[in-house]
Amino acid sequence: MSNNISIRHLRAFTEIAKSGSFTRAAENLHLTQSTLTATIKQLEEQVELKLFDRTTRRVMLTGEGENFFPVAEKLISDFDTAFNDLKATTSQQKGKIGIAASPSMIGRMLPEIIKSYHQAYANIGLYLRDDNASGIEQRVLENDVDFGLGGNHSNQPELNYQPVLMDQYGIVLPSDHPLSQAAQLNWAHVSSLPRIHLTADTGTRSQLYKLERENNLGLNTQSPLIEVSTPAGLADMVKAGLGVSILPALAASTSAFSTLTFMPLQSPELQRKIYIITRKGRALSPAAETMMIMLQDYFKTTQLPHHVTKVPS
C-alpha cells in the first residue's frame, strides 16, 4: 500500500492527543470537526491500526497511539525546523556564500563590497577561496563555491562567463629604474629587458602566451630566466633588481607592489577581461544572488584602480 500520510495528518493526530478532544483540536487547528475526523480516519486506514479510543467523555490514545505520539512530534518538529531554515535562507537571515577569486581580486576589490554586504546581512556566512584562473573555474564546476571572479582560462562549456572588468597590461619595475620616467612605454621597450614571470600554471602567464601569439609581441615568454609561483614572490624579485615583470593593472595594484612602479604598455594597448563565472543550470541561493548583484553594481559605480575599467553595458 502506498504511503499517503502528510504533515497535516501528523498535526491532527498530535493535537487530538494533547487536547483529548476532537472538538478542541478542531478549534485549535481551525478545521471543521468533520474534516478533522476524516483526516484521522485516513491516518488510521493508512497505518491499519486504531490510534484513539473514543468514549462519550474523552478521546484517549491506544497503546499503538502512545508509541507513535513521540515519533509524530519529532517528525513535526523536524519538518518545522527544516521549513523555517528554508524561509530564513530566502529572507537572507541564514546561509553561506562561497566565492573563488584571484589574489588580486580578493586583496584589492572584494573587501569593501564584503563589508557592505556583511553590514546588511550579518547572519550570512562568507568564505573566499584564493585560487588561480583554472582553479577558480574548477571550484565553480564542482559546486565548491557559488560563483567565481577571474579570467576565462579554458572556456568551459558548462560555465557562464559574464564580463565585468577590463584590466590593462603594463610593466612593473623599481621606481628608480631608468624607464620609470618615460612618458610612454611600448611592448618593444620590454622585449630586451630581463624579465620575471609568474609560473606557467597561472592564468596571468597563460594569458601572456596567448597575447604573444595573437599580437607578435616578441617577448619569448616560453623561456624566462626567473619564474615565481606567487605575486608576492614576484614583487620581491623585482624589488631586488633582478628584472621587470608584465602584469595586469589590478594585480599590480595590490600591497605587494606598493613600492614598485606600474606603467601601462602601448602599441598595442592590451587588456584582459575579468568575469563573474557561474555554472550553467545551477540556481544561486537568494544570498548569493544578492551578493552578485551588489558586486555588479559596485563595479559599475565605484572608483576603480588606475587602468582598470568596467565593461560597457
GROMACS .gro file of C-alpha atoms in nm:
model
  313
    1MET     CA    1   0.000   0.000   0.000
    2SER     CA    2   0.133   0.344  -0.088
    3ASN     CA    3   0.205   0.588   0.196
    4ASN     CA    4  -0.014   0.899   0.168
    5ILE     CA    5   0.044   1.032   0.520
    6SER     CA    6   0.124   1.405   0.520
    7ILE     CA    7   0.223   1.661   0.780
    8ARG     CA    8  -0.146   1.759   0.822
    9HIS     CA    9  -0.226   1.403   0.938
   10LEU     CA   10   0.052   1.425   1.197
   11ARG     CA   11  -0.061   1.766   1.320
   12ALA     CA   12  -0.419   1.641   1.354
   13PHE     CA   13  -0.306   1.332   1.544
   14THR     CA   14  -0.083   1.518   1.792
   15GLU     CA   15  -0.337   1.795   1.855
   16ILE     CA   16  -0.612   1.546   1.942
   17ALA     CA   17  -0.370   1.350   2.164
   18LYS     CA   18  -0.275   1.665   2.357
   19SER     CA   19  -0.625   1.811   2.390
   20GLY     CA   20  -0.812   1.483   2.443
   21SER     CA   21  -1.098   1.615   2.232
   22PHE     CA   22  -1.185   1.629   1.862
   23THR     CA   23  -1.383   1.948   1.925
   24ARG     CA   24  -1.098   2.138   2.092
   25ALA     CA   25  -0.843   2.003   1.844
   26ALA     CA   26  -1.058   2.119   1.550
   27GLU     CA   27  -1.080   2.468   1.705
   28ASN     CA   28  -0.705   2.485   1.765
   29LEU     CA   29  -0.631   2.375   1.409
   30HIS     CA   30  -0.903   2.599   1.258
   31LEU     CA   31  -1.073   2.300   1.096
   32THR     CA   32  -1.427   2.172   1.098
   33GLN     CA   33  -1.481   1.868   1.318
   34SER     CA   34  -1.589   1.663   1.017
   35THR     CA   35  -1.265   1.747   0.833
   36LEU     CA   36  -1.057   1.653   1.138
   37THR     CA   37  -1.247   1.325   1.182
   38ALA     CA   38  -1.192   1.238   0.814
   39THR     CA   39  -0.820   1.318   0.847
   40ILE     CA   40  -0.776   1.081   1.144
   41LYS     CA   41  -0.976   0.813   0.963
   42GLN     CA   42  -0.736   0.841   0.667
   43LEU     CA   43  -0.437   0.812   0.903
   44GLU     CA   44  -0.574   0.503   1.079
   45GLU     CA   45  -0.659   0.341   0.745
   46GLN     CA   46  -0.307   0.405   0.620
   47VAL     CA   47  -0.136   0.251   0.923
   48GLU     CA   48  -0.407  -0.015   0.959
   49LEU     CA   49  -0.421   0.048   1.333
   50LYS     CA   50  -0.661   0.216   1.570
   51LEU     CA   51  -0.483   0.514   1.730
   52PHE     CA   52  -0.759   0.653   1.955
   53ASP     CA   53  -1.016   0.507   2.194
   54ARG     CA   54  -1.325   0.726   2.191
   55THR     CA   55  -1.562   0.747   2.488
   56THR     CA   56  -1.852   0.981   2.544
   57ARG     CA   57  -1.638   1.200   2.770
   58ARG     CA   58  -1.283   1.180   2.635
   59VAL     CA   59  -1.060   1.066   2.350
   60MET     CA   60  -0.758   0.864   2.462
   61LEU     CA   61  -0.458   0.717   2.279
   62THR     CA   62  -0.443   0.342   2.227
   63GLY     CA   63  -0.121   0.162   2.310
   64GLU     CA   64  -0.012   0.193   1.949
   65GLY     CA   65  -0.106   0.561   1.956
   66GLU     CA   66   0.103   0.614   2.271
   67ASN     CA   67   0.405   0.464   2.095
   68PHE     CA   68   0.352   0.674   1.783
   69PHE     CA   69   0.295   1.006   1.964
   70PRO     CA   70   0.664   1.099   2.037
   71VAL     CA   71   0.761   0.991   1.685
   72ALA     CA   72   0.494   1.214   1.532
   73GLU     CA   73   0.601   1.508   1.749
   74LYS     CA   74   0.963   1.469   1.637
   75LEU     CA   75   0.863   1.446   1.270
   76ILE     CA   76   0.662   1.768   1.304
   77SER     CA   77   0.948   1.940   1.486
   78ASP     CA   78   1.200   1.833   1.219
   79PHE     CA   79   0.968   1.947   0.941
   80ASP     CA   80   0.908   2.287   1.104
   81THR     CA   81   1.281   2.337   1.163
   82ALA     CA   82   1.366   2.250   0.803
   83PHE     CA   83   1.089   2.471   0.666
   84ASN     CA   84   1.192   2.764   0.887
   85ASP     CA   85   1.552   2.719   0.772
   86LEU     CA   86   1.432   2.745   0.412
   87LYS     CA   87   1.239   3.062   0.491
   88ALA     CA   88   1.540   3.205   0.675
   89THR     CA   89   1.758   3.133   0.373
   90THR     CA   90   1.508   3.301   0.141
   91SER     CA   91   1.494   3.611   0.361
   92GLN     CA   92   1.874   3.606   0.400
   93GLN     CA   93   1.862   3.557   0.775
   94LYS     CA   94   2.069   3.242   0.740
   95GLY     CA   95   2.304   3.082   0.487
   96LYS     CA   96   2.653   3.087   0.343
   97ILE     CA   97   2.815   3.224   0.027
   98GLY     CA   98   3.132   3.088  -0.133
   99ILE     CA   99   3.337   3.292  -0.381
  100ALA     CA  100   3.653   3.186  -0.564
  101ALA     CA  101   3.873   3.468  -0.690
  102SER     CA  102   4.228   3.560  -0.776
  103PRO     CA  103   4.451   3.702  -0.501
  104SER     CA  104   4.433   4.047  -0.663
  105MET     CA  105   4.051   4.043  -0.663
  106ILE     CA  106   4.038   3.931  -0.300
  107GLY     CA  107   4.302   4.178  -0.188
  108ARG     CA  108   4.202   4.480  -0.394
  109MET     CA  109   3.836   4.467  -0.497
  110LEU     CA  110   3.636   4.249  -0.258
  111PRO     CA  111   3.696   4.389   0.093
  112GLU     CA  112   3.468   4.692   0.054
  113ILE     CA  113   3.181   4.505  -0.107
  114ILE     CA  114   3.204   4.224   0.150
  115LYS     CA  115   3.198   4.484   0.427
  116SER     CA  116   2.881   4.639   0.280
  117TYR     CA  117   2.715   4.300   0.237
  118HIS     CA  118   2.805   4.186   0.588
  119GLN     CA  119   2.662   4.503   0.738
  120ALA     CA  120   2.333   4.444   0.555
  121TYR     CA  121   2.315   4.064   0.610
  122ALA     CA  122   2.512   3.992   0.925
  123ASN     CA  123   2.382   3.634   0.961
  124ILE     CA  124   2.509   3.516   0.622
  125GLY     CA  125   2.846   3.340   0.633
  126LEU     CA  126   3.105   3.431   0.370
  127TYR     CA  127   3.403   3.223   0.264
  128LEU     CA  128   3.661   3.312  -0.001
  129ARG     CA  129   3.877   3.073  -0.199
  130ASP     CA  130   4.201   3.226  -0.326
  131ASP     CA  131   4.296   3.046  -0.649
  132ASN     CA  132   4.440   3.081  -0.999
  133ALA     CA  133   4.226   3.104  -1.313
  134SER     CA  134   4.191   2.730  -1.375
  135GLY     CA  135   4.130   2.664  -1.005
  136ILE     CA  136   3.850   2.922  -0.996
  137GLU     CA  137   3.676   2.752  -1.288
  138GLN     CA  138   3.716   2.410  -1.128
  139ARG     CA  139   3.573   2.524  -0.795
  140VAL     CA  140   3.263   2.660  -0.971
  141LEU     CA  141   3.227   2.339  -1.173
  142GLU     CA  142   3.248   2.127  -0.857
  143ASN     CA  143   2.996   2.348  -0.672
  144ASP     CA  144   3.261   2.422  -0.410
  145VAL     CA  145   3.165   2.791  -0.441
  146ASP     CA  146   2.858   2.978  -0.564
  147PHE     CA  147   3.048   3.177  -0.825
  148GLY     CA  148   3.395   3.287  -0.925
  149LEU     CA  149   3.570   3.610  -1.023
  150GLY     CA  150   3.853   3.565  -1.269
  151GLY     CA  151   3.962   3.519  -1.627
  152ASN     CA  152   3.826   3.282  -1.888
  153HIS     CA  153   4.106   3.029  -1.864
  154SER     CA  154   3.964   2.737  -2.062
  155ASN     CA  155   3.619   2.842  -2.189
  156GLN     CA  156   3.441   2.558  -2.009
  157PRO     CA  157   3.111   2.472  -2.187
  158GLU     CA  158   2.937   2.413  -1.851
  159LEU     CA  159   3.014   2.765  -1.726
  160ASN     CA  160   2.871   3.110  -1.790
  161TYR     CA  161   3.122   3.394  -1.821
  162GLN     CA  162   2.981   3.743  -1.766
  163PRO     CA  163   3.247   4.011  -1.832
  164VAL     CA  164   3.256   4.287  -1.571
  165LEU     CA  165   3.603   4.448  -1.581
  166MET     CA  166   3.880   4.524  -1.829
  167ASP     CA  167   4.232   4.515  -1.689
  168GLN     CA  168   4.516   4.676  -1.889
  169TYR     CA  169   4.858   4.513  -1.913
  170GLY     CA  170   5.169   4.701  -1.816
  171ILE     CA  171   5.521   4.670  -1.684
  172VAL     CA  172   5.617   4.657  -1.317
  173LEU     CA  173   5.962   4.794  -1.236
  174PRO     CA  174   6.155   4.955  -0.950
  175SER     CA  175   6.081   5.324  -0.900
  176ASP     CA  176   6.446   5.411  -0.971
  177HIS     CA  177   6.455   5.216  -1.300
  178PRO     CA  178   6.558   5.439  -1.597
  179LEU     CA  179   6.231   5.361  -1.780
  180SER     CA  180   6.016   5.470  -1.484
  181GLN     CA  181   6.050   5.831  -1.601
  182ALA     CA  182   5.942   5.763  -1.959
  183ALA     CA  183   5.629   5.941  -2.081
  184GLN     CA  184   5.505   5.624  -2.251
  185LEU     CA  185   5.625   5.267  -2.282
  186ASN     CA  186   5.563   5.025  -2.568
  187TRP     CA  187   5.590   4.649  -2.578
  188ALA     CA  188   5.911   4.691  -2.777
  189HIS     CA  189   6.074   4.851  -2.472
  190VAL     CA  190   6.009   4.533  -2.271
  191SER     CA  191   6.136   4.272  -2.515
  192SER     CA  192   6.505   4.345  -2.449
  193LEU     CA  193   6.478   4.372  -2.068
  194PRO     CA  194   6.545   4.085  -1.823
  195ARG     CA  195   6.203   3.971  -1.709
  196ILE     CA  196   6.049   3.777  -1.423
  197HIS     CA  197   5.726   3.586  -1.489
  198LEU     CA  198   5.470   3.401  -1.289
  199THR     CA  199   5.486   3.024  -1.343
  200ALA     CA  200   5.315   2.857  -1.639
  201ASP     CA  201   5.026   2.720  -1.430
  202THR     CA  202   4.892   3.069  -1.353
  203GLY     CA  203   4.623   3.244  -1.554
  204THR     CA  204   4.841   3.553  -1.597
  205ARG     CA  205   5.117   3.353  -1.762
  206SER     CA  206   4.882   3.158  -1.990
  207GLN     CA  207   4.719   3.485  -2.096
  208LEU     CA  208   5.063   3.623  -2.183
  209TYR     CA  209   5.124   3.320  -2.406
  210LYS     CA  210   4.800   3.399  -2.585
  211LEU     CA  211   4.877   3.770  -2.619
  212GLU     CA  212   5.222   3.695  -2.755
  213ARG     CA  213   5.085   3.462  -3.022
  214GLU     CA  214   4.800   3.692  -3.126
  215ASN     CA  215   4.999   4.016  -3.136
  216ASN     CA  216   5.351   3.903  -3.224
  217LEU     CA  217   5.497   4.085  -2.923
  218GLY     CA  218   5.839   3.921  -2.938
  219LEU     CA  219   5.850   3.852  -2.564
  220ASN     CA  220   5.964   3.489  -2.577
  221THR     CA  221   5.761   3.412  -2.265
  222GLN     CA  222   5.828   3.040  -2.309
  223SER     CA  223   6.178   3.065  -2.160
  224PRO     CA  224   6.214   3.333  -1.892
  225LEU     CA  225   6.522   3.334  -1.673
  226ILE     CA  226   6.323   3.358  -1.349
  227GLU     CA  227   5.977   3.219  -1.266
  228VAL     CA  228   5.789   3.273  -0.941
  229SER     CA  229   5.470   3.099  -0.832
  230THR     CA  230   5.313   3.386  -0.634
  231PRO     CA  231   5.264   3.761  -0.698
  232ALA     CA  232   5.427   3.844  -0.364
  233GLY     CA  233   5.738   3.646  -0.457
  234LEU     CA  234   5.746   3.810  -0.797
  235ALA     CA  235   5.730   4.155  -0.636
  236ASP     CA  236   6.028   4.069  -0.415
  237MET     CA  237   6.232   3.964  -0.721
  238VAL     CA  238   6.154   4.291  -0.898
  239LYS     CA  239   6.241   4.492  -0.587
  240ALA     CA  240   6.576   4.312  -0.575
  241GLY     CA  241   6.654   4.441  -0.924
  242LEU     CA  242   6.653   4.101  -1.093
  243GLY     CA  243   6.427   4.218  -1.374
  244VAL     CA  244   6.090   4.366  -1.461
  245SER     CA  245   5.755   4.192  -1.495
  246ILE     CA  246   5.442   4.218  -1.709
  247LEU     CA  247   5.115   4.215  -1.516
  248PRO     CA  248   4.757   4.335  -1.545
  249ALA     CA  249   4.695   4.661  -1.360
  250LEU     CA  250   4.474   4.503  -1.094
  251ALA     CA  251   4.740   4.251  -0.994
  252ALA     CA  252   4.999   4.529  -0.980
  253SER     CA  253   4.775   4.743  -0.757
  254THR     CA  254   4.793   4.506  -0.458
  255SER     CA  255   5.000   4.585  -0.149
  256ALA     CA  256   5.289   4.358  -0.254
  257PHE     CA  257   5.369   4.604  -0.538
  258SER     CA  258   5.309   4.926  -0.342
  259THR     CA  259   5.676   5.038  -0.361
  260LEU     CA  260   5.708   4.950  -0.731
  261THR     CA  261   5.601   5.144  -1.038
  262PHE     CA  262   5.337   5.021  -1.281
  263MET     CA  263   5.335   5.168  -1.631
  264PRO     CA  264   5.073   5.068  -1.890
  265LEU     CA  265   5.208   4.938  -2.219
  266GLN     CA  266   5.101   5.083  -2.553
  267SER     CA  267   5.132   4.981  -2.918
  268PRO     CA  268   4.920   4.781  -2.877
  269GLU     CA  269   4.715   4.857  -2.566
  270LEU     CA  270   4.615   4.513  -2.440
  271GLN     CA  271   4.365   4.418  -2.172
  272ARG     CA  272   4.235   4.107  -2.005
  273LYS     CA  273   3.870   4.057  -1.917
  274ILE     CA  274   3.757   3.963  -1.569
  275TYR     CA  275   3.435   3.766  -1.548
  276ILE     CA  276   3.174   3.662  -1.297
  277ILE     CA  277   3.174   3.286  -1.351
  278THR     CA  278   2.870   3.073  -1.271
  279ARG     CA  279   2.770   2.717  -1.350
  280LYS     CA  280   2.505   2.671  -1.618
  281GLY     CA  281   2.180   2.522  -1.490
  282ARG     CA  282   2.256   2.591  -1.124
  283ALA     CA  283   2.033   2.843  -0.947
  284LEU     CA  284   2.206   3.070  -0.698
  285SER     CA  285   2.070   3.099  -0.345
  286PRO     CA  286   1.897   3.431  -0.265
  287ALA     CA  287   2.203   3.532  -0.061
  288ALA     CA  288   2.448   3.455  -0.344
  289GLU     CA  289   2.220   3.626  -0.597
  290THR     CA  290   2.212   3.940  -0.383
  291MET     CA  291   2.590   3.935  -0.342
  292MET     CA  292   2.640   3.902  -0.718
  293ILE     CA  293   2.406   4.195  -0.790
  294MET     CA  294   2.589   4.406  -0.532
  295LEU     CA  295   2.921   4.317  -0.697
  296GLN     CA  296   2.790   4.415  -1.041
  297ASP     CA  297   2.664   4.748  -0.906
  298TYR     CA  298   2.990   4.806  -0.721
  299PHE     CA  299   3.199   4.752  -1.034
  300LYS     CA  300   2.976   4.996  -1.225
  301THR     CA  301   2.976   5.275  -0.967
  302THR     CA  302   3.297   5.263  -0.762
  303GLN     CA  303   3.625   5.431  -0.848
  304LEU     CA  304   3.836   5.151  -0.992
  305PRO     CA  305   4.216   5.125  -0.973
  306HIS     CA  306   4.405   5.307  -1.249
  307HIS     CA  307   4.391   5.128  -1.586
  308VAL     CA  308   4.106   4.904  -1.471
  309THR     CA  309   3.775   4.985  -1.641
  310LYS     CA  310   3.422   4.849  -1.636
  311VAL     CA  311   3.290   4.655  -1.933
  312PRO     CA  312   3.039   4.870  -2.127
  313SER     CA  313   2.678   4.756  -2.081
   0.00000   0.00000   0.00000
